[in-house]
Short mmCIF file of C-alpha atoms in Angstrom, two decimals:
data_model
loop_
_atom_site.label_atom_id
_atom_site.label_comp_id
_atom_site.label_asym_id
_atom_site.label_seq_id
_atom_site.Cartn_x
_atom_site.Cartn_y
_atom_site.Cartn_z
CA UNK Y 1 146.44 -183.89 -48.32
CA UNK Y 2 142.93 -184.63 -47.84
CA UNK Y 3 142.08 -187.88 -48.11
CA UNK Y 4 138.11 -188.00 -50.01
CA UNK Y 5 135.29 -188.92 -48.19
CA UNK Y 6 134.54 -192.47 -47.66
CA UNK Y 7 131.13 -193.77 -48.16
CA UNK Y 8 128.29 -195.02 -45.43
CA UNK Y 9 128.04 -198.87 -46.40
CA UNK Y 10 124.58 -200.50 -46.86
CA UNK Y 11 125.07 -201.77 -42.56
CA UNK Y 12 126.12 -198.12 -41.80
CA UNK Y 13 123.01 -197.18 -43.00
CA UNK Y 14 120.44 -199.53 -42.01
CA UNK Y 15 122.39 -198.45 -38.04
CA UNK Y 16 121.33 -195.61 -38.34
CA UNK Y 17 117.14 -195.95 -39.39
CA UNK Y 18 117.00 -198.08 -36.75
CA UNK Y 19 118.91 -195.85 -34.18
CA UNK Y 20 115.81 -193.29 -35.93
CA UNK Y 21 113.20 -192.39 -32.82
CA UNK Y 22 109.80 -193.33 -33.56
CA UNK Y 23 106.73 -191.56 -33.10
CA UNK Y 24 106.29 -192.90 -30.28
CA UNK Y 25 109.07 -192.90 -27.81
CA UNK Y 26 110.35 -189.83 -26.18
CA UNK Y 27 106.82 -188.01 -26.61
CA UNK Y 28 103.74 -189.08 -25.42
CA UNK Y 29 101.03 -188.64 -27.96
CA UNK Y 30 97.93 -186.72 -28.23
CA UNK Y 31 95.27 -189.67 -29.10
CA UNK Y 32 96.46 -192.89 -28.38
CA UNK Y 33 93.25 -194.54 -29.65
CA UNK Y 34 94.71 -192.88 -33.42
CA UNK Y 35 97.19 -195.85 -33.44
CA UNK Y 36 97.10 -199.06 -35.39
CA UNK Y 37 100.24 -201.70 -33.87
CA UNK Y 38 101.30 -203.59 -36.26
CA UNK Y 39 103.55 -206.64 -35.92
CA UNK Y 40 106.93 -204.43 -37.55
CA UNK Y 41 105.29 -200.91 -37.63
CA UNK Y 42 102.99 -198.05 -36.00
CA UNK Y 43 100.66 -196.68 -37.96
CA UNK Y 44 99.30 -192.36 -37.42
CA UNK Y 45 95.67 -192.58 -38.48
CA UNK Y 46 95.49 -188.74 -38.42
CA UNK Y 47 92.24 -187.56 -37.38
CA UNK Y 48 91.14 -190.87 -37.84
CA UNK Y 49 90.21 -194.33 -34.99
CA UNK Y 50 90.28 -197.88 -35.65
CA UNK Y 51 87.19 -199.88 -37.22
CA UNK Y 52 85.38 -202.06 -35.19
CA UNK Y 53 84.28 -204.63 -37.22
CA UNK Y 54 87.43 -205.08 -39.89
CA UNK Y 55 89.36 -207.07 -37.44
CA UNK Y 56 92.17 -204.49 -37.00
CA UNK Y 57 92.16 -203.74 -40.80
CA UNK Y 58 90.63 -200.56 -40.86
CA UNK Y 59 89.99 -197.41 -39.79
CA UNK Y 60 86.90 -194.57 -39.72
CA UNK Y 61 86.91 -190.62 -39.63
CA UNK Y 62 86.35 -189.29 -35.82
CA UNK Y 63 83.80 -187.94 -36.57
CA UNK Y 64 81.59 -191.04 -37.67
CA UNK Y 65 82.18 -192.72 -34.87
CA UNK Y 66 79.27 -191.83 -32.90
CA UNK Y 67 77.48 -193.67 -36.10
CA UNK Y 68 78.86 -196.69 -35.49
CA UNK Y 69 75.70 -199.17 -35.73
CA UNK Y 70 75.11 -202.43 -34.06
CA UNK Y 71 74.85 -204.97 -35.70
CA UNK Y 72 72.64 -208.09 -33.63
CA UNK Y 73 72.72 -211.54 -35.43
CA UNK Y 74 69.10 -213.02 -36.51
CA UNK Y 75 69.85 -215.93 -33.31
CA UNK Y 76 70.03 -212.81 -30.33
CA UNK Y 77 67.80 -214.22 -27.78
CA UNK Y 78 67.29 -209.81 -27.59
CA UNK Y 79 64.85 -210.29 -30.66
CA UNK Y 80 62.56 -212.81 -29.18
CA UNK Y 81 61.66 -210.70 -26.18
CA UNK Y 82 58.93 -212.99 -24.46
CA UNK Y 83 55.34 -212.42 -24.64
CA UNK Y 84 55.58 -210.30 -27.71
CA UNK Y 85 53.51 -212.55 -29.38
CA UNK Y 86 50.49 -212.55 -26.73
CA UNK Y 87 50.74 -209.08 -26.47
CA UNK Y 88 50.35 -208.54 -29.99
CA UNK Y 89 47.66 -211.14 -29.90
CA UNK Y 90 45.41 -209.19 -27.66
CA UNK Y 91 46.11 -205.64 -28.65
CA UNK Y 92 44.33 -206.99 -32.41
CA UNK Y 93 41.73 -209.08 -29.70
CA UNK Y 94 41.50 -205.33 -28.50
CA UNK Y 95 40.34 -203.29 -31.77
CA UNK Y 96 38.46 -206.56 -33.53
CA UNK Y 97 36.33 -206.05 -30.14
CA UNK Y 98 36.28 -202.60 -30.16
CA UNK Y 99 35.32 -201.60 -34.12
CA UNK Y 100 32.60 -204.41 -33.24
CA UNK Y 101 31.17 -202.83 -30.58
CA UNK Y 102 31.02 -199.45 -32.84
CA UNK Y 103 29.68 -201.42 -35.57
CA UNK Y 104 27.08 -203.37 -33.39
CA UNK Y 105 25.91 -200.39 -31.72
CA UNK Y 106 26.59 -197.63 -33.97
CA UNK Y 107 24.79 -199.43 -36.90
CA UNK Y 108 21.63 -197.59 -37.92
CA UNK Y 109 18.38 -199.52 -37.37
CA UNK Y 110 15.25 -199.15 -39.03
CA UNK Y 111 12.40 -196.59 -37.96
CA UNK Y 112 9.31 -197.97 -38.33
CA UNK Y 113 5.85 -196.15 -37.73
CA UNK Y 114 2.61 -197.92 -37.30
CA UNK Y 115 -1.17 -197.64 -37.71
CA UNK Y 116 -3.94 -199.79 -35.35
CA UNK Y 117 -6.44 -198.19 -35.13
CA UNK Y 118 -9.26 -199.25 -37.54
CA UNK Y 119 -12.11 -197.11 -37.68
CA UNK Y 120 -11.58 -193.81 -37.28
CA UNK Y 121 -14.60 -191.45 -36.12
CA UNK Y 122 -14.75 -188.09 -36.90
CA UNK Y 123 -15.36 -184.53 -35.17
CA UNK Y 124 -16.18 -181.25 -35.98
CA UNK Y 125 -19.09 -183.20 -38.11
CA UNK Y 126 -21.37 -180.51 -40.21
CA UNK Y 127 -24.21 -182.24 -43.15
CA UNK Y 128 -25.22 -179.40 -45.07
CA UNK Y 129 -28.19 -181.96 -46.99
CA UNK Y 130 -29.48 -178.41 -48.31
CA UNK Y 131 -25.93 -177.12 -50.10
CA UNK Y 132 -25.06 -180.89 -50.53
CA UNK Y 133 -21.41 -180.62 -48.35
CA UNK Y 134 -20.03 -182.05 -45.67
CA UNK Y 135 -17.58 -181.34 -43.39
CA UNK Y 136 -15.62 -183.19 -40.78
CA UNK Y 137 -12.04 -183.89 -39.20
CA UNK Y 138 -10.42 -187.19 -38.65
CA UNK Y 139 -6.73 -187.34 -36.11
CA UNK Y 140 -4.99 -191.00 -37.62
CA UNK Y 141 -2.48 -191.87 -34.25
CA UNK Y 142 0.70 -193.39 -35.19
CA UNK Y 143 3.62 -195.27 -33.51
CA UNK Y 144 7.04 -194.40 -34.09
CA UNK Y 145 9.38 -197.02 -32.25
CA UNK Y 146 13.23 -196.71 -32.15
CA UNK Y 147 15.60 -199.87 -33.29
CA UNK Y 148 19.06 -198.24 -32.30
CA UNK Y 149 21.36 -197.52 -29.61
CA UNK Y 150 21.08 -193.58 -30.38
CA UNK Y 151 17.82 -191.05 -29.55
CA UNK Y 152 16.59 -189.85 -32.77
CA UNK Y 153 14.21 -186.94 -33.73
CA UNK Y 154 11.48 -186.40 -35.29
CA UNK Y 155 10.39 -182.47 -37.46
CA UNK Y 156 7.58 -182.95 -39.01
CA UNK Y 157 5.20 -185.37 -40.58
CA UNK Y 158 2.39 -185.59 -43.94
CA UNK Y 159 0.08 -187.06 -44.11
CA UNK Y 160 -2.51 -187.62 -47.93
CA UNK Y 161 -6.02 -189.10 -47.79
CA UNK Y 162 -7.03 -191.02 -51.06
CA UNK Y 163 -10.55 -192.37 -52.38
CA UNK Y 164 -12.28 -192.73 -55.05
CA UNK Y 165 -8.78 -191.69 -56.26
CA UNK Y 166 -9.34 -188.24 -55.71
CA UNK Y 167 -6.40 -187.07 -53.15
CA UNK Y 168 -9.22 -185.09 -51.42
CA UNK Y 169 -6.62 -183.72 -48.20
CA UNK Y 170 -2.94 -183.79 -47.71
CA UNK Y 171 -1.70 -181.76 -44.62
CA UNK Y 172 1.92 -181.07 -43.11
CA UNK Y 173 2.53 -181.30 -39.25
CA UNK Y 174 5.62 -179.68 -37.84
CA UNK Y 175 7.10 -181.42 -34.37
CA UNK Y 176 9.74 -181.57 -31.91
CA UNK Y 177 10.05 -185.08 -31.00
CA UNK Y 178 12.73 -186.74 -30.00
CA UNK Y 179 12.45 -190.46 -29.12
CA UNK Y 180 13.88 -192.12 -26.63
CA UNK Y 181 17.06 -195.59 -27.92
CA UNK Y 182 15.38 -198.30 -28.33
CA UNK Y 183 11.84 -196.40 -27.59
CA UNK Y 184 8.53 -195.79 -29.49
CA UNK Y 185 6.78 -192.62 -29.19
CA UNK Y 186 2.79 -191.95 -30.19
CA UNK Y 187 1.79 -189.11 -31.97
CA UNK Y 188 -1.91 -188.27 -33.98
CA UNK Y 189 -1.99 -185.80 -37.61
CA UNK Y 190 -4.86 -184.44 -37.81
CA UNK Y 191 -6.88 -183.80 -41.30
CA UNK Y 192 -10.06 -182.33 -42.88
CA UNK Y 193 -11.75 -184.69 -45.16
CA UNK Y 194 -15.26 -183.22 -46.96
CA UNK Y 195 -17.44 -184.20 -49.64
CA UNK Y 196 -19.31 -181.97 -51.58
CA UNK Y 197 -19.37 -181.27 -55.18
CA UNK Y 198 -16.81 -179.66 -55.77
CA UNK Y 199 -14.94 -183.02 -55.88
CA UNK Y 200 -17.58 -185.47 -56.95
CA UNK Y 201 -18.70 -186.66 -53.47
CA UNK Y 202 -21.64 -185.08 -53.06
CA UNK Y 203 -23.96 -188.37 -53.05
CA UNK Y 204 -22.29 -189.55 -50.34
CA UNK Y 205 -23.66 -186.84 -48.53
CA UNK Y 206 -26.91 -188.21 -47.95
CA UNK Y 207 -25.54 -191.11 -46.89
CA UNK Y 208 -23.41 -189.69 -43.54
CA UNK Y 209 -27.17 -187.79 -42.32
CA UNK Y 210 -27.97 -192.02 -42.71
CA UNK Y 211 -28.75 -193.18 -39.02
CA UNK Y 212 -27.62 -196.19 -39.71
CA UNK Y 213 -23.54 -196.98 -39.24
CA UNK Y 214 -23.39 -199.03 -41.45
CA UNK Y 215 -24.00 -196.13 -44.19
CA UNK Y 216 -21.54 -193.80 -42.80
CA UNK Y 217 -18.04 -195.97 -43.27
CA UNK Y 218 -15.47 -196.11 -46.60
CA UNK Y 219 -12.34 -197.69 -46.69
CA UNK Y 220 -9.85 -194.53 -47.54
CA UNK Y 221 -6.25 -194.95 -48.34
CA UNK Y 222 -3.98 -192.75 -46.27
CA UNK Y 223 -0.70 -192.56 -46.07
CA UNK Y 224 1.94 -190.70 -43.90
CA UNK Y 225 5.94 -190.26 -43.96
CA UNK Y 226 8.03 -188.91 -41.00
CA UNK Y 227 11.18 -187.12 -41.76
CA UNK Y 228 13.34 -186.97 -38.16
CA UNK Y 229 17.10 -186.97 -37.56
CA UNK Y 230 19.79 -188.57 -36.08
CA UNK Y 231 23.71 -188.04 -35.68
CA UNK Y 232 23.33 -185.46 -38.76
CA UNK Y 233 21.58 -187.33 -41.16
CA UNK Y 234 18.08 -186.94 -42.20
CA UNK Y 235 15.30 -189.28 -43.25
CA UNK Y 236 11.92 -190.52 -43.80
CA UNK Y 237 10.04 -193.62 -43.09
CA UNK Y 238 6.20 -193.25 -44.03
CA UNK Y 239 3.45 -195.99 -43.84
CA UNK Y 240 0.70 -196.38 -46.29
CA UNK Y 241 -3.05 -198.15 -45.30
CA UNK Y 242 -6.85 -198.84 -45.74
CA UNK Y 243 -8.59 -197.75 -42.81
CA UNK Y 244 -12.72 -197.21 -42.17
CA UNK Y 245 -14.18 -193.37 -41.78
CA UNK Y 246 -17.01 -192.32 -40.70
CA UNK Y 247 -18.69 -189.99 -42.00
CA UNK Y 248 -21.59 -189.38 -39.05
CA UNK Y 249 -23.06 -189.62 -35.91
CA UNK Y 250 -22.32 -193.45 -35.61
CA UNK Y 251 -23.91 -192.99 -31.90
CA UNK Y 252 -27.00 -191.51 -33.09
CA UNK Y 253 -30.15 -194.16 -33.07
CA UNK Y 254 -33.95 -194.29 -34.31
CA UNK Y 255 -36.43 -195.03 -31.50
#
């Protein structure tokens, strides 16, 4: 008779388990780094790598291995390079110095018009006692001063003359003058003046015909405006003044 199969005892089962080959015995691993060894077992990571900052207690996907970020302690000397404050201070000082120089040189300053003439003598003087009319031309000289560190270009100047609350004439002179850096330039504006019945000043005709200069001179009000351009901007400079004007021949004397 055939005896029934005997059951394996627990000791034999343990022996079979202990005699079973581990994955690391008999054949080499393709990725030795993909194995975590502990005190009692060997774990295959299967496409993962050990976590370098987890103290051997974890793993990360292998494709994220190149994305690891190194942590540096705050007290590490590499975070406190020498001369950093020096270079930062020099950069700030250089920027402030450059900005200050640009503001100093490019800041727009005044362009002034001046006139020091006390008496304007007539040119092309004609005195018509019969028709009670006097016509003459005066040239009013001006100085224009550029206080900027860049040149300015004068495009035109307008001047008007007023006497006895009447605007005798207004003229505009087109010009193309350049006033260089921190310098001055001069120009003259001619303007015609008339005394006649039309403007109500015919009574001055006989005074202009007198031989004495005292009768010739009248104080008139002049207003001049100069248009100039600099750095793409259009500006104006103006001047108002009172000046004596002669309407007769001041060199004529009676014997």
